[in-house]
Coordinates of N, CA and C in Angstrom, one line a residue:
X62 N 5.4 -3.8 14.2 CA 5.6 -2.4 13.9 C 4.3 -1.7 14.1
X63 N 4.6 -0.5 14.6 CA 3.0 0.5 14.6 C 3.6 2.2 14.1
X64 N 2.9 2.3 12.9 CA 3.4 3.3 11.9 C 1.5 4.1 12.5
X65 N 2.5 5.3 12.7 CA 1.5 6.6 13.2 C 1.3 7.5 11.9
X66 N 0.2 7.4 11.0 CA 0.7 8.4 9.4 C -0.2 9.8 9.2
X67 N -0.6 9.9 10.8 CA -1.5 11.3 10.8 C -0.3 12.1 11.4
X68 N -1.1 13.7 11.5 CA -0.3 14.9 11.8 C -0.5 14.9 13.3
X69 N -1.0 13.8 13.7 CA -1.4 14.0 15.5 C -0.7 13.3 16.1
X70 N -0.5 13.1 17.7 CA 0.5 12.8 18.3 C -0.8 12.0 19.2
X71 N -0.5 10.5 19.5 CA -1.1 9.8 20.2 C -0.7 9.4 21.1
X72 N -0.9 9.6 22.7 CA -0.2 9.0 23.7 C -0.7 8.2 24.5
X73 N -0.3 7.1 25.2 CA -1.3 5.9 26.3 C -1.8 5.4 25.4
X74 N -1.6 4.9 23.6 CA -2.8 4.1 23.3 C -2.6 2.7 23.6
X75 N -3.5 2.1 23.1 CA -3.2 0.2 23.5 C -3.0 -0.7 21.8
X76 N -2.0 -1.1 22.1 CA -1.8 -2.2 20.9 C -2.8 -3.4 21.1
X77 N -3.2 -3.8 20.7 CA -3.4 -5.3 20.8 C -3.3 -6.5 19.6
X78 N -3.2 -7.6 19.8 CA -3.0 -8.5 18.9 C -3.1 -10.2 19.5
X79 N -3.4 -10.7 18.2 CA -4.0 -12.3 18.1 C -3.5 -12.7 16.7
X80 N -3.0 -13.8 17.0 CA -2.0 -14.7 15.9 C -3.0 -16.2 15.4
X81 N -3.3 -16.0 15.1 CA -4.5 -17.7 14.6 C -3.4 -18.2 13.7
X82 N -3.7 -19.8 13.7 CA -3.9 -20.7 13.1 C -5.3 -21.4 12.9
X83 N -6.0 -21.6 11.7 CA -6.8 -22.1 11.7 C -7.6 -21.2 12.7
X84 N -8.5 -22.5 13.5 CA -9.2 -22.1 14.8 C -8.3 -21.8 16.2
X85 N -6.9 -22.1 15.6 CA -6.1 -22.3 17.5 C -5.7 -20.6 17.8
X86 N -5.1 -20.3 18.5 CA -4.8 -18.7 18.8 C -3.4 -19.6 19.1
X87 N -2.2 -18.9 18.6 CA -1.0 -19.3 18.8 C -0.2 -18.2 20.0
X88 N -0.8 -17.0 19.9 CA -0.2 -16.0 20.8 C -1.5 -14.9 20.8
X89 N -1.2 -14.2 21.5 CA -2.2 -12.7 22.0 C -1.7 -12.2 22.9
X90 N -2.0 -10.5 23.0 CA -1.4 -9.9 24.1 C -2.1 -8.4 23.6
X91 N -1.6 -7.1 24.7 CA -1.4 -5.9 24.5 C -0.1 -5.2 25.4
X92 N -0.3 -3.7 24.7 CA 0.6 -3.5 25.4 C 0.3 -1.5 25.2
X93 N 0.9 -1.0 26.1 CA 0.2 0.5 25.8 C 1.2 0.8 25.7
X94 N 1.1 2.2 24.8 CA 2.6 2.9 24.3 C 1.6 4.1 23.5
X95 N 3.3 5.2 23.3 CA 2.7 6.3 22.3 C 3.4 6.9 21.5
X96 N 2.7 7.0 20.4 CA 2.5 7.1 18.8 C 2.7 8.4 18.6
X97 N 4.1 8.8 18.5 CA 4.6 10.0 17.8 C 3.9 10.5 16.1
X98 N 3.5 11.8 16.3 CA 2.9 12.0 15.1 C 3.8 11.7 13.5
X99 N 3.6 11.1 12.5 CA 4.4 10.6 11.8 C 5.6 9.8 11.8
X100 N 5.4 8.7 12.3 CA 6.0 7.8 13.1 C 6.0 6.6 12.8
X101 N 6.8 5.8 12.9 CA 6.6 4.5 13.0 C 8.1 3.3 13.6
X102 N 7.4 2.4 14.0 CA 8.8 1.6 14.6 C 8.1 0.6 15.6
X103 N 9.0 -0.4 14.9 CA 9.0 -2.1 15.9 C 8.7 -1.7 17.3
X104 N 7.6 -2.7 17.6 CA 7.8 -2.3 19.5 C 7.7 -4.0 19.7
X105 N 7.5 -4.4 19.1 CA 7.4 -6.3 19.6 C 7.5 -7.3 18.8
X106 N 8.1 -8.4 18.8 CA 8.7 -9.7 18.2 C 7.8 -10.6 19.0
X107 N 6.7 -11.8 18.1 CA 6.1 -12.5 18.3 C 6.6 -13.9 18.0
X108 N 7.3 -14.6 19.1 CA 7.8 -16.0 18.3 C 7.1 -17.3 18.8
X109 N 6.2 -18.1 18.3 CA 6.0 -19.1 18.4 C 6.4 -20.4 17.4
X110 N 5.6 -21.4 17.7 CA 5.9 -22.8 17.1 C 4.5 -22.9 16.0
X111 N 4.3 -22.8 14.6 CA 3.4 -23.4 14.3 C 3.0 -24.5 14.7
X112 N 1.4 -25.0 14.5 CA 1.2 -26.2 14.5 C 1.1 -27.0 13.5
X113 N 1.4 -26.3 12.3 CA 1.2 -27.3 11.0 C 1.9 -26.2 10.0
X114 N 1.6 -27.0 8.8 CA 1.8 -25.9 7.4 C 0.6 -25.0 7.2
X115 N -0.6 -24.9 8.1 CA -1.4 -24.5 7.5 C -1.3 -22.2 8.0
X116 N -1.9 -21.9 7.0 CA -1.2 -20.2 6.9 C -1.5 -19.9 8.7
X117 N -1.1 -18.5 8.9 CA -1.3 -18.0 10.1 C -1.9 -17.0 9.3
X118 N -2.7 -16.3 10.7 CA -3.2 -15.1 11.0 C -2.9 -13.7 11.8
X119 N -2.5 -12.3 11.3 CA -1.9 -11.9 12.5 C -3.4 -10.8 12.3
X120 N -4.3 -10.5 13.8 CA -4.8 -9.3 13.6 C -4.3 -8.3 15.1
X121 N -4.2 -7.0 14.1 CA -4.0 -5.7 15.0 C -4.5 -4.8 15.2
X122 N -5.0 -4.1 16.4 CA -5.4 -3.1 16.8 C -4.9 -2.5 17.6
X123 N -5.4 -0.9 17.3 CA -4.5 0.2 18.2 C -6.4 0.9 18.4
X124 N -6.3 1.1 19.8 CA -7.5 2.3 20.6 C -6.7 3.4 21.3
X125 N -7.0 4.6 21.1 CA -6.7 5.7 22.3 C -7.1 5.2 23.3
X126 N -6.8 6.5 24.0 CA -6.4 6.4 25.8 C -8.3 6.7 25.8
X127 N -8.8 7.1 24.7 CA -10.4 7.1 25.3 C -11.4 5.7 24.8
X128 N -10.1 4.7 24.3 CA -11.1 2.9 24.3 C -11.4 3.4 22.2
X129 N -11.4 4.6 21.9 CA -11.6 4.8 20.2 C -10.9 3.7 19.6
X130 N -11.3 3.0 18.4 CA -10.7 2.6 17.7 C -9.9 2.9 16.5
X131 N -8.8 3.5 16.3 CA -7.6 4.0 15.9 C -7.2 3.2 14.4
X132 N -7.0 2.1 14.1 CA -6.7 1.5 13.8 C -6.8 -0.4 13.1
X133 N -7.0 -0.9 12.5 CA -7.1 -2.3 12.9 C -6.7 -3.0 11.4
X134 N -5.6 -4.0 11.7 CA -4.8 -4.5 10.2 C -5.1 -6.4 10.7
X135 N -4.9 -6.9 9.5 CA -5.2 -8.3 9.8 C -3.5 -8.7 8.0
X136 N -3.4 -9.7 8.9 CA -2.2 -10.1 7.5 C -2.0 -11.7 7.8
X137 N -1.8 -12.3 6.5 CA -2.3 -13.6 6.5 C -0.6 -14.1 6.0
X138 N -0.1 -15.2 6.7 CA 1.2 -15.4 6.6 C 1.6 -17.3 6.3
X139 N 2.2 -17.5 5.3 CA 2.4 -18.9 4.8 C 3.5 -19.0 5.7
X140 N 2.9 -20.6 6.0 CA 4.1 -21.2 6.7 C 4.3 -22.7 6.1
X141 N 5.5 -22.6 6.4 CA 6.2 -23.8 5.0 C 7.5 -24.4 6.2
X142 N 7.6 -25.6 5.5 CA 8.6 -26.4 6.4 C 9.9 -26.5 6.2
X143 N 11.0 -26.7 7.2 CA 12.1 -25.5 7.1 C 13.3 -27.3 6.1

């Protein structure tokens, strides 16, 4: 999800994101897109395989189309065996 909660309209910016375990990186990527002023909504589904029970990491960043940094969320996620 990328929730836009200013009165401005952002366009061209860059998502980016890194998924840890531990020390391993399980996924990463970006992607550019634009951020309707008061806004928000799914733009990507991240599916891997953990390597253990031990938590994951997701961190996010959003920059404008001028490289500014916008944004940046980090969320820590329990993984448990099914």
């Amino acid at each position: 999800w990328v929730i836009n909660d200013r009165w401005q309209n952002y366009g061209n910016v860059q998502l980016s994101w890194r998924l840890m375990q531990g020390n391993s990186e399980l996924s990463q990527g970006k992607m550019t897109l634009d951020l309707p002023a008061d806004s928000g909504r799914k733009v990507n589904e991240i599916k891997v395989t953990p390597y253990s029970v031990s938590p994951m990491l997701l961190v996010t960043k959003i920059h404008d189309s001028e490289g500014r940094l916008l944004g940046e969320n980090s969320r820590s996620f329990a993984v448990g065996a099914k």
